[in-house]
């Protein structure tokens, strides 16, 4: 069975309560539940993780090299700052999706640049919580194409 790792970066544990006019009212637990339901329906294993710490996220990406086939990541603010997360993702060979709930390009200028985008296969921006199942479907289809 294929394994897909979904990694959430800083402050995403506050989803639902945090600036709902930007990020919506859906909580991270609700996003996890819809991703798990989709993973069950499509017959893949899911690891759904969140951390506020850059090093923990890098360690998980390294672990994914051993036990996962694809990664979906919402790096939160680390998108705009972290060369280290980009390097870790670059060293992961399976398909990768970068996902943002909000449309970062309609927001402050510092959010317009992503260190992550050049090292992923697909970017989903501004689709709210629905971006996660969209990205997950894409990754499952990509893995199926390779078989
Ligand atoms: C975000 C966008 C980032 O700019 C921001 O720092 C976040 C969330 C999003 O999902 O829209 O924490 O990644």
Coordinates of C-alpha atoms and ligand atoms in Angstrom, one line a residue:
X1 CA 0.0 0.0 0.0
X2 CA 1.3 3.5 -0.9
X3 CA 2.0 5.9 2.0
X4 CA 1.5 9.6 1.7
X5 CA 2.8 12.1 4.3
X6 CA 0.9 15.3 4.8
X7 CA 3.0 17.9 6.7
X8 CA 1.6 21.1 8.2
X9 CA 3.8 24.0 9.3
X10 CA 3.6 26.6 12.0
X11 CA 0.3 28.1 13.3
X12 CA -1.8 25.7 11.3
X13 CA -2.8 24.0 14.6
X14 CA -4.9 27.2 15.1
X15 CA -7.0 26.7 11.9
X16 CA -10.7 27.4 12.6
X17 CA -9.8 30.0 15.2
X18 CA -7.0 31.8 13.4
X19 CA -8.0 34.7 11.1
X20 CA -11.1 32.8 9.7
X21 CA -11.7 35.5 7.1
X22 CA -8.4 34.4 5.5
X23 CA -8.1 30.7 6.4
X24 CA -11.8 29.7 6.8
X25 CA -13.5 28.0 9.8
X26 CA -12.5 24.4 9.1
X27 CA -10.1 23.0 11.7
X28 CA -7.0 21.0 11.1
X29 CA -8.7 18.0 12.7
X30 CA -11.5 18.3 10.2
X31 CA -9.0 18.6 7.3
X32 CA -7.3 15.5 8.6
X33 CA -10.6 13.6 8.8
X34 CA -11.5 14.4 5.2
X35 CA -8.0 13.4 4.0
X36 CA -8.2 10.2 6.0
X37 CA -11.6 9.4 4.5
X38 CA -10.3 9.9 1.0
X39 CA -7.2 7.9 1.7
X40 CA -9.4 5.0 3.0
X41 CA -11.6 5.2 -0.1
X42 CA -8.6 5.2 -2.5
X43 CA -6.6 2.6 -0.6
X44 CA -3.5 4.5 0.6
X45 CA -1.9 4.9 4.0
X46 CA -1.8 8.5 5.4
X47 CA 0.5 10.2 7.9
X48 CA -1.0 13.6 8.9
X49 CA 1.5 15.8 10.9
X50 CA 1.8 19.3 12.2
X51 CA 4.6 21.2 13.9
X52 CA 5.6 24.7 14.7
X53 CA 9.3 23.8 14.6
X54 CA 11.4 23.8 11.4
X55 CA 13.7 21.0 12.5
X56 CA 10.8 18.7 13.2
X57 CA 9.5 19.2 9.7
X58 CA 12.9 18.6 8.2
X59 CA 13.2 15.3 10.2
X60 CA 9.8 14.2 9.0
X61 CA 10.8 14.8 5.3
X62 CA 13.9 12.7 5.9
X63 CA 11.8 10.0 7.5
X64 CA 9.5 10.1 4.5
X65 CA 12.5 9.0 2.3
X66 CA 12.4 5.7 4.2
X67 CA 8.7 5.0 4.5
X68 CA 6.5 7.2 2.3
X69 CA 6.0 7.5 -1.5
X70 CA 4.7 11.1 -1.8
X71 CA 4.5 14.3 0.3
X72 CA 1.9 17.1 0.5
X73 CA 3.2 20.0 2.5
X74 CA 1.7 23.3 3.7
X75 CA 4.9 24.9 5.2
X76 CA 3.0 27.9 6.5
X77 CA 5.3 30.9 7.0
X78 CA 8.4 28.7 6.4
X79 CA 7.4 28.7 2.7
X80 CA 8.8 32.2 2.6
X81 CA 11.9 31.7 4.7
X82 CA 13.2 28.1 4.7
X83 CA 16.0 27.1 2.4
X84 CA 16.4 24.1 4.8
X85 CA 12.9 22.7 4.2
X86 CA 13.4 23.3 0.4
X87 CA 16.7 21.3 0.5
X88 CA 15.1 18.4 2.4
X89 CA 12.2 18.3 -0.1
X90 CA 14.6 18.5 -3.0
X91 CA 16.3 15.3 -1.7
X92 CA 12.9 13.4 -1.6
X93 CA 12.4 11.6 -4.9
X94 CA 8.6 11.0 -4.9
X95 CA 5.9 13.3 -6.1
X96 CA 5.4 16.5 -4.0
X97 CA 2.6 19.1 -3.7
X98 CA 2.8 22.5 -2.0
X99 CA -0.6 23.6 -0.7
X100 CA -1.8 26.9 0.7
X101 CA -5.3 27.6 2.0
X102 CA -5.2 31.3 1.1
X103 CA -4.2 32.9 -2.2
X104 CA -0.8 34.1 -1.1
X105 CA -0.5 36.2 -4.3
X106 CA -3.3 38.5 -3.3
X107 CA -1.7 39.1 0.1
X108 CA 1.4 40.9 1.4
X109 CA 4.4 41.0 -1.0
X110 CA 6.6 38.9 1.3
X111 CA 4.2 36.0 0.7
X112 CA 4.6 36.1 -3.0
X113 CA 7.9 34.3 -3.0
X114 CA 8.1 30.6 -2.1
X115 CA 11.4 28.8 -1.5
X116 CA 9.4 25.6 -1.9
X117 CA 7.7 26.0 -5.3
X118 CA 10.7 25.2 -7.5
X119 CA 11.2 21.7 -5.9
X120 CA 7.6 20.4 -6.0
X121 CA 5.5 19.0 -8.9
X122 CA 2.3 20.9 -8.2
X123 CA 1.2 23.9 -6.2
X124 CA -2.4 24.4 -5.0
X125 CA -3.1 27.9 -3.7
X126 CA -6.3 29.6 -2.5
X127 CA -8.7 26.6 -2.6
X128 CA -9.1 26.7 1.2
X129 CA -9.3 23.3 2.9
X130 CA -10.4 21.7 -0.4
X131 CA -6.8 22.1 -1.6
X132 CA -5.8 19.2 0.6
X133 CA -8.0 16.5 -1.0
X134 CA -7.2 18.0 -4.4
X135 CA -3.5 17.6 -3.8
X136 CA -4.0 14.1 -2.3
X137 CA -5.9 12.9 -5.3
X138 CA -3.2 14.3 -7.6
X139 CA -0.5 12.4 -5.6
X140 CA -2.5 9.1 -5.6
X141 CA -3.0 9.4 -9.4
X142 CA 0.7 10.2 -9.9
X143 CA 1.8 7.2 -7.9
X144 CA -0.7 5.0 -9.9
X145 CA 0.7 6.3 -13.2
X146 CA 4.2 5.2 -12.2
X147 CA 3.1 1.6 -11.5
Ligands
LIG1 C1 -0.4 29.7 4.4 C2 0.1 31.0 3.8 C3 1.4 31.5 4.5 O1 1.8 32.7 4.0 C4 1.1 31.7 6.0 O2 2.2 32.1 6.7 C5 0.4 30.5 6.6 C6 -0.6 29.8 5.9 C7 -1.7 29.2 3.8 O3 -2.1 28.0 4.0 O4 -2.5 30.0 3.2 O5 0.7 30.2 7.8 O6 0.6 28.6 4.2

